[in-house]
Amino acid sequence: MNLFKDKDSGVLLIYTGGTIGMKEDPQSGTLKPFDFNALMEEVPELRKFATHIDSYTFNPPIDSSDVEPSLWVSLAHLIEQEYNHYDGFVVLHGTDTMAYSASALSFMIDDLGKSIVFTGSQLPIGSLRTDGRENLISAVEIASSKDSKGHSMVPEVCICFNSGLYRGNRSRKINATGFDAFTSPNYPQLATAGINIKYNYGYIHYPEKWDAGITVHDELDTRVSILKIHPGITRQAVRDILLGEGSRAVILETYGSGNAPSSPWFLELVSEASRSGKILLNVTQCLSGDVNMDIYATGKSLKEAGVISGYDITTESALGKLFSLMGRYKDNSRVKTLLEMNLKGEISK
Ligand code: ASP
């Protein structure tokens, strides 16, 4: 850890792991995390920033496929502890689960008045054609930018990737290999990095009170299962997921505007799960658009069976929202009410 507390400004760069901070081991040819203190050698452009940059490395850095909610808790507490010492935060994270982590943090932190910008890369920072350098520079610039009143330009949890800045809980990884790895299909970009950073002011969320300080909710209840509907799905598979004892909530990933099979056995299982007290949330499998269970008879039957609408929420965001709400509230009806409300800009409602 390398933190300077002499100046209460600047950006804290938090490295959790992922490709961006890896270097090819000349002997084995595999990617290994590099000493983060050598970052300035890899990205000397960072020295040109007027802002002060400190760094913190999670030990050990991890591939984001290994991310667990405990990392989100550590991340949220680190930001809470350092909140007054920095103008903004940049989180370097593997791309695979970045949308899950950014979504979860958005629900875990209340009254955010500074930027928490997640970024990463498809190629390691040391490689010639890396996208990491651009992504990092844009993320630092955005996290440190303030308006004429000294307020953060984007006081949100967001993802900066390939010139786009996206709301974290609206983001999805859409490309496994291309540099355009992220998008927010149901919400406009918050900013675009070109010759200058162009902020999309009308779509950025601003806090009511700028200096209230953040509150972290670190109770997470992870008892959520996901049921992805597909042609040929078996009664046994549906039963196992919907009625499995380990879950308090099930996200139903449905077709189109929230449709699922109309077979009596399927609807009976959904009703049984609902009667047993499970929270059932309908999220579309489509990349964009929203759930509306009033359009088709198949959607209507789900609503009548006790399923609630996820509107245009992403699955990544629905998971973080459920973990956080269920961690905070024991009462399922309270959780259901809050699920249908727009809490952090995650749904268009
Ligand atoms: N598997 C890597 C990770 O998510 C890929 C990346 O960093 O982009 O950590």
Coordinates of C-alpha atoms and ligand atoms in Angstrom, one line a residue:
M1 CA 0.0 0.0 0.0
N2 CA 1.3 3.4 -0.8
L3 CA -0.9 6.2 0.6
F4 CA 0.1 9.8 1.1
K5 CA -2.1 11.6 3.5
D6 CA -0.3 14.9 3.4
K7 CA -2.6 16.4 0.8
D8 CA -6.3 15.7 1.0
S9 CA -6.8 15.6 -2.7
G10 CA -5.9 13.6 -5.8
V11 CA -7.0 10.2 -6.9
L12 CA -6.7 6.8 -5.2
L13 CA -6.0 4.1 -7.8
I14 CA -7.1 0.7 -6.4
Y15 CA -5.8 -2.4 -8.1
T16 CA -7.9 -5.5 -7.5
G17 CA -6.4 -7.6 -10.4
G18 CA -7.3 -8.4 -14.0
T19 CA -5.4 -8.2 -17.3
I20 CA -4.6 -4.5 -17.0
G21 CA -2.1 -5.1 -14.3
M22 CA -0.5 -8.2 -15.7
K23 CA 2.8 -8.6 -17.5
E24 CA 4.0 -11.5 -19.6
D25 CA 6.5 -13.6 -17.7
P26 CA 9.4 -14.0 -20.1
Q27 CA 10.2 -17.5 -18.9
S28 CA 6.7 -19.1 -18.9
G29 CA 4.9 -16.8 -21.4
T30 CA 1.9 -16.6 -19.0
L31 CA 0.4 -13.4 -17.6
K32 CA 1.4 -12.5 -14.0
P33 CA 0.5 -9.4 -11.9
F34 CA 3.3 -6.9 -12.0
D35 CA 4.6 -4.7 -9.2
F36 CA 2.1 -1.9 -9.1
N37 CA 4.7 0.6 -8.0
A38 CA 6.2 0.2 -11.5
L39 CA 3.0 1.6 -13.0
M40 CA 4.5 5.0 -13.7
E41 CA 7.2 3.3 -15.8
E42 CA 4.4 1.6 -17.8
V43 CA 2.2 4.7 -18.1
P44 CA 4.6 7.7 -17.8
E45 CA 1.7 9.9 -19.1
L46 CA 0.2 9.7 -15.5
R47 CA 3.0 12.0 -14.4
K48 CA 1.6 14.8 -16.6
F49 CA -1.6 14.9 -14.5
A50 CA -1.7 17.9 -12.2
T51 CA -3.5 15.7 -9.7
H52 CA -1.7 13.6 -7.1
I53 CA -2.1 9.8 -7.6
D54 CA -1.8 7.2 -4.9
S55 CA -2.2 3.5 -5.2
Y56 CA -3.5 0.6 -3.2
T57 CA -3.1 -3.0 -4.3
F58 CA -5.3 -5.9 -3.1
N59 CA -3.1 -8.8 -2.0
P60 CA -3.1 -11.0 -4.0
P61 CA -4.5 -9.4 -7.1
I62 CA -7.1 -11.7 -8.6
D63 CA -8.6 -12.6 -11.9
S64 CA -12.1 -11.1 -11.7
S65 CA -13.6 -14.6 -12.3
D66 CA -12.6 -15.1 -8.6
V67 CA -14.4 -12.0 -7.3
E68 CA -16.6 -12.7 -4.3
P69 CA -18.9 -10.3 -2.5
S70 CA -16.2 -10.1 0.3
L71 CA -14.1 -8.1 -2.2
W72 CA -17.0 -5.6 -2.7
V73 CA -17.2 -5.2 1.1
S74 CA -13.4 -4.6 1.3
L75 CA -13.6 -2.2 -1.6
A76 CA -16.5 -0.2 -0.1
H77 CA -14.8 0.0 3.3
L78 CA -11.5 1.1 1.7
I79 CA -13.3 3.9 -0.1
E80 CA -15.2 4.9 3.0
Q81 CA -12.0 5.1 5.0
E82 CA -10.2 7.1 2.3
Y83 CA -13.2 9.1 1.2
N84 CA -12.2 12.5 2.6
H85 CA -8.6 12.2 1.5
Y86 CA -9.2 12.0 -2.3
D87 CA -11.2 13.7 -5.0
G88 CA -12.1 10.5 -6.6
F89 CA -11.4 6.8 -6.9
V90 CA -10.3 4.6 -9.9
V91 CA -10.8 0.8 -9.5
L92 CA -8.7 -1.4 -11.8
H93 CA -10.6 -4.6 -12.1
G94 CA -10.8 -7.6 -14.6
T95 CA -13.4 -7.1 -17.2
D96 CA -15.2 -10.4 -16.7
T97 CA -17.1 -9.4 -13.6
M98 CA -16.6 -5.6 -13.7
A99 CA -20.3 -5.0 -14.4
Y100 CA -21.3 -7.1 -11.3
S101 CA -18.8 -5.3 -9.0
A102 CA -19.7 -1.8 -10.2
S103 CA -23.4 -2.6 -9.9
A104 CA -23.0 -4.0 -6.4
L105 CA -21.0 -1.0 -5.2
S106 CA -23.6 1.3 -6.4
F107 CA -26.2 -0.3 -4.1
M108 CA -23.8 -0.6 -1.2
I109 CA -22.8 3.0 -1.0
D110 CA -25.3 5.8 -0.2
D111 CA -24.8 9.6 -0.6
L112 CA -21.9 9.3 -3.0
G113 CA -20.5 12.7 -4.0
K114 CA -17.3 11.6 -5.7
S115 CA -16.5 9.4 -8.7
I116 CA -15.7 5.7 -8.4
V117 CA -14.6 4.8 -11.9
F118 CA -13.9 1.1 -12.7
T119 CA -11.7 0.4 -15.6
G120 CA -9.5 -2.4 -17.0
S121 CA -8.3 -3.6 -20.3
Q122 CA -8.4 -6.4 -22.9
L123 CA -4.6 -6.4 -23.3
P124 CA -2.0 -6.1 -20.4
I125 CA -0.7 -2.6 -19.8
G126 CA 2.8 -3.5 -20.8
S127 CA 1.9 -4.8 -24.3
L128 CA 2.4 -2.6 -27.3
R129 CA -1.2 -2.3 -28.5
T130 CA -2.7 -2.2 -25.0
D131 CA -6.1 -0.5 -24.5
G132 CA -5.2 -0.2 -20.8
R133 CA -3.2 3.1 -21.1
E134 CA -6.1 5.0 -22.8
N135 CA -8.6 3.5 -20.4
L136 CA -6.6 4.3 -17.3
I137 CA -5.8 7.9 -18.4
S138 CA -9.4 8.6 -19.2
A139 CA -10.5 7.1 -15.9
V140 CA -8.1 9.2 -13.8
E141 CA -9.0 12.3 -15.7
I142 CA -12.8 11.7 -15.1
A143 CA -12.3 10.7 -11.4
S144 CA -10.3 13.9 -10.7
S145 CA -12.5 16.3 -12.7
K146 CA -14.4 18.9 -10.8
D147 CA -16.8 21.7 -11.8
S148 CA -16.4 25.4 -11.0
K149 CA -17.9 24.8 -7.5
G150 CA -15.3 22.1 -6.8
H151 CA -17.9 19.3 -7.1
S152 CA -17.0 16.0 -8.8
M153 CA -18.2 15.9 -12.5
V154 CA -19.6 12.4 -12.2
P155 CA -20.5 11.5 -8.6
E156 CA -21.4 8.0 -9.5
V157 CA -20.1 4.4 -9.6
C158 CA -19.2 4.0 -13.3
I159 CA -17.2 2.1 -15.9
C160 CA -14.8 3.8 -18.2
F161 CA -13.9 1.7 -21.2
N162 CA -12.8 2.4 -24.8
S163 CA -13.7 6.1 -24.7
G164 CA -17.1 5.6 -23.1
L165 CA -18.2 6.3 -19.5
Y166 CA -21.2 4.2 -18.4
R167 CA -23.3 4.0 -15.3
G168 CA -22.0 1.0 -13.4
N169 CA -25.4 -0.6 -12.7
R170 CA -26.5 -0.2 -16.3
S171 CA -23.3 -1.7 -17.8
R172 CA -22.7 -5.1 -19.5
K173 CA -19.6 -6.8 -20.9
I174 CA -20.6 -7.4 -24.5
N175 CA -17.4 -8.4 -26.2
A176 CA -15.0 -11.0 -25.0
T177 CA -12.1 -9.9 -27.3
G178 CA -12.8 -6.5 -28.8
F179 CA -11.7 -3.2 -27.2
D180 CA -15.4 -2.1 -27.2
A181 CA -16.0 -4.5 -24.3
F182 CA -18.8 -2.6 -22.5
T183 CA -22.0 -0.8 -23.1
S184 CA -25.0 0.4 -21.2
P185 CA -27.8 -0.7 -23.6
N186 CA -30.7 1.0 -21.7
Y187 CA -29.0 4.2 -20.6
P188 CA -27.0 6.8 -22.5
Q189 CA -23.2 7.2 -21.9
L190 CA -22.4 9.6 -19.0
A191 CA -19.4 10.9 -20.9
T192 CA -17.4 10.3 -24.0
A193 CA -13.6 10.7 -24.1
G194 CA -12.4 12.2 -27.4
I195 CA -10.2 15.2 -27.9
N196 CA -11.8 16.4 -24.6
I197 CA -14.1 14.6 -22.2
K198 CA -17.6 15.4 -23.2
Y199 CA -20.0 15.1 -20.2
N200 CA -23.6 14.2 -20.8
Y201 CA -24.9 16.4 -17.9
G202 CA -28.5 15.6 -18.3
Y203 CA -28.0 11.9 -17.5
I204 CA -25.5 12.2 -14.6
H205 CA -27.0 11.7 -11.1
Y206 CA -26.1 14.4 -8.6
P207 CA -26.5 14.0 -4.8
E208 CA -28.8 16.2 -2.8
K209 CA -26.0 17.0 -0.4
W210 CA -22.5 17.0 -1.6
D211 CA -20.6 16.8 1.6
A212 CA -22.8 14.4 3.6
G213 CA -20.2 11.7 3.5
I214 CA -20.9 8.2 2.3
T215 CA -22.7 5.4 4.1
V216 CA -21.7 1.9 3.4
H217 CA -24.2 -1.0 3.7
D218 CA -22.0 -4.0 3.9
E219 CA -24.7 -6.6 4.8
L220 CA -25.1 -8.8 1.7
D221 CA -27.5 -11.8 1.5
T222 CA -26.3 -13.9 -1.5
R223 CA -29.1 -16.4 -1.5
V224 CA -30.1 -15.7 -5.1
S225 CA -30.4 -18.2 -8.0
I226 CA -30.8 -17.4 -11.6
L227 CA -33.2 -19.4 -13.8
K228 CA -32.5 -18.9 -17.5
I229 CA -35.5 -20.0 -19.5
H230 CA -34.9 -21.9 -22.7
P231 CA -36.8 -24.1 -25.1
G232 CA -36.6 -27.7 -23.8
I233 CA -36.0 -26.7 -20.2
T234 CA -37.0 -29.6 -18.0
R235 CA -39.5 -29.7 -15.1
Q236 CA -36.8 -31.0 -12.8
A237 CA -34.4 -28.2 -13.7
V238 CA -37.1 -25.6 -13.0
R239 CA -38.1 -27.3 -9.8
D240 CA -34.6 -27.5 -8.5
I241 CA -33.9 -23.8 -9.1
L242 CA -37.3 -22.4 -8.1
L243 CA -37.9 -24.5 -5.1
G244 CA -34.3 -25.1 -4.0
E245 CA -33.9 -24.6 -0.3
G246 CA -30.8 -22.5 -0.6
S247 CA -32.4 -19.5 -2.3
R248 CA -34.5 -16.6 -0.9
A249 CA -34.9 -15.0 -4.4
V250 CA -34.8 -16.2 -8.0
I251 CA -34.1 -14.1 -11.0
L252 CA -36.1 -15.4 -13.9
E253 CA -34.3 -14.6 -17.1
T254 CA -37.2 -14.6 -19.5
Y255 CA -37.7 -14.1 -23.3
G256 CA -38.4 -10.7 -24.9
S257 CA -40.6 -8.5 -22.8
G258 CA -40.8 -10.9 -19.9
N259 CA -42.3 -14.0 -21.4
A260 CA -42.0 -17.7 -20.3
P261 CA -43.6 -21.0 -21.3
S262 CA -47.3 -21.2 -20.7
S263 CA -47.3 -24.9 -19.7
P264 CA -49.4 -25.6 -16.6
W265 CA -46.5 -27.4 -14.9
F266 CA -44.2 -24.4 -15.4
L267 CA -46.7 -21.9 -14.0
E268 CA -47.6 -24.2 -11.2
L269 CA -44.0 -24.4 -10.1
V270 CA -43.7 -20.6 -10.3
S271 CA -46.9 -20.2 -8.1
E272 CA -45.6 -22.7 -5.7
A273 CA -42.3 -20.9 -5.3
S274 CA -44.1 -17.6 -4.8
R275 CA -46.5 -19.1 -2.2
S276 CA -43.5 -20.5 -0.4
G277 CA -42.4 -16.8 0.1
K278 CA -39.6 -16.6 -2.6
I279 CA -38.9 -13.3 -4.2
L280 CA -39.3 -13.9 -8.0
L281 CA -37.9 -11.2 -10.3
N282 CA -38.4 -11.1 -14.0
V283 CA -35.4 -9.8 -16.1
T284 CA -35.3 -10.0 -19.8
Q285 CA -32.6 -12.1 -21.6
C286 CA -32.5 -9.4 -24.3
L287 CA -29.6 -7.0 -24.3
S288 CA -31.9 -4.0 -24.4
G289 CA -35.6 -3.1 -23.8
D290 CA -37.6 -3.9 -20.8
V291 CA -40.0 -6.4 -19.1
N292 CA -43.7 -5.6 -19.4
M293 CA -45.8 -8.5 -18.2
D294 CA -49.1 -6.9 -19.4
I295 CA -48.4 -7.4 -23.2
Y296 CA -48.6 -11.1 -23.7
A297 CA -50.7 -13.8 -22.0
T298 CA -47.5 -15.7 -21.1
G299 CA -46.1 -12.6 -19.3
K300 CA -49.5 -12.0 -17.6
S301 CA -49.6 -15.5 -16.2
L302 CA -46.2 -14.9 -14.5
K303 CA -47.5 -11.7 -13.0
E304 CA -50.5 -13.5 -11.7
A305 CA -48.3 -16.2 -10.3
G306 CA -46.5 -13.6 -8.1
V307 CA -43.5 -12.6 -10.3
I308 CA -42.4 -9.0 -10.0
S309 CA -41.1 -6.9 -12.9
G310 CA -37.4 -6.1 -13.2
Y311 CA -38.3 -3.5 -15.9
D312 CA -35.0 -2.8 -17.8
I313 CA -32.6 -3.8 -15.2
T314 CA -29.6 -6.0 -16.2
T315 CA -29.0 -9.3 -14.6
E316 CA -25.7 -8.1 -13.1
S317 CA -27.5 -5.1 -11.5
A318 CA -30.5 -7.3 -10.3
L319 CA -28.0 -9.5 -8.5
G320 CA -26.3 -6.6 -6.7
K321 CA -29.7 -5.0 -5.9
L322 CA -31.0 -8.2 -4.4
F323 CA -27.9 -9.0 -2.4
S324 CA -27.9 -5.6 -0.9
L325 CA -31.6 -5.2 -0.2
M326 CA -31.9 -8.8 1.2
G327 CA -28.8 -8.1 3.4
R328 CA -30.5 -5.0 4.8
Y329 CA -34.1 -6.2 5.1
K330 CA -35.3 -9.5 6.5
D331 CA -38.9 -8.7 5.3
N332 CA -39.4 -10.0 1.8
S333 CA -42.3 -7.7 1.1
R334 CA -40.1 -4.7 1.9
V335 CA -37.5 -6.1 -0.5
K336 CA -40.1 -6.6 -3.2
T337 CA -41.4 -3.0 -2.9
L338 CA -37.8 -1.6 -3.2
L339 CA -37.0 -3.9 -6.1
E340 CA -39.8 -2.1 -8.1
M341 CA -38.4 1.3 -7.3
N342 CA -35.5 3.1 -9.0
L343 CA -32.9 3.3 -6.3
K344 CA -29.6 4.2 -8.0
G345 CA -30.6 4.9 -11.6
E346 CA -30.6 1.2 -12.4
I347 CA -34.1 1.1 -14.0
S348 CA -36.0 3.6 -16.2
K349 CA -38.9 4.2 -13.9
Ligands
ASP1 N1 -10.1 -12.9 -16.9 C1 -9.7 -11.5 -16.8 C2 -10.4 -10.9 -15.6 O1 -11.6 -10.6 -15.6 C3 -10.0 -10.7 -18.0 C4 -9.7 -9.2 -17.9 O2 -9.1 -8.8 -17.0 O3 -10.2 -8.5 -18.7 O4 -9.8 -10.7 -14.5

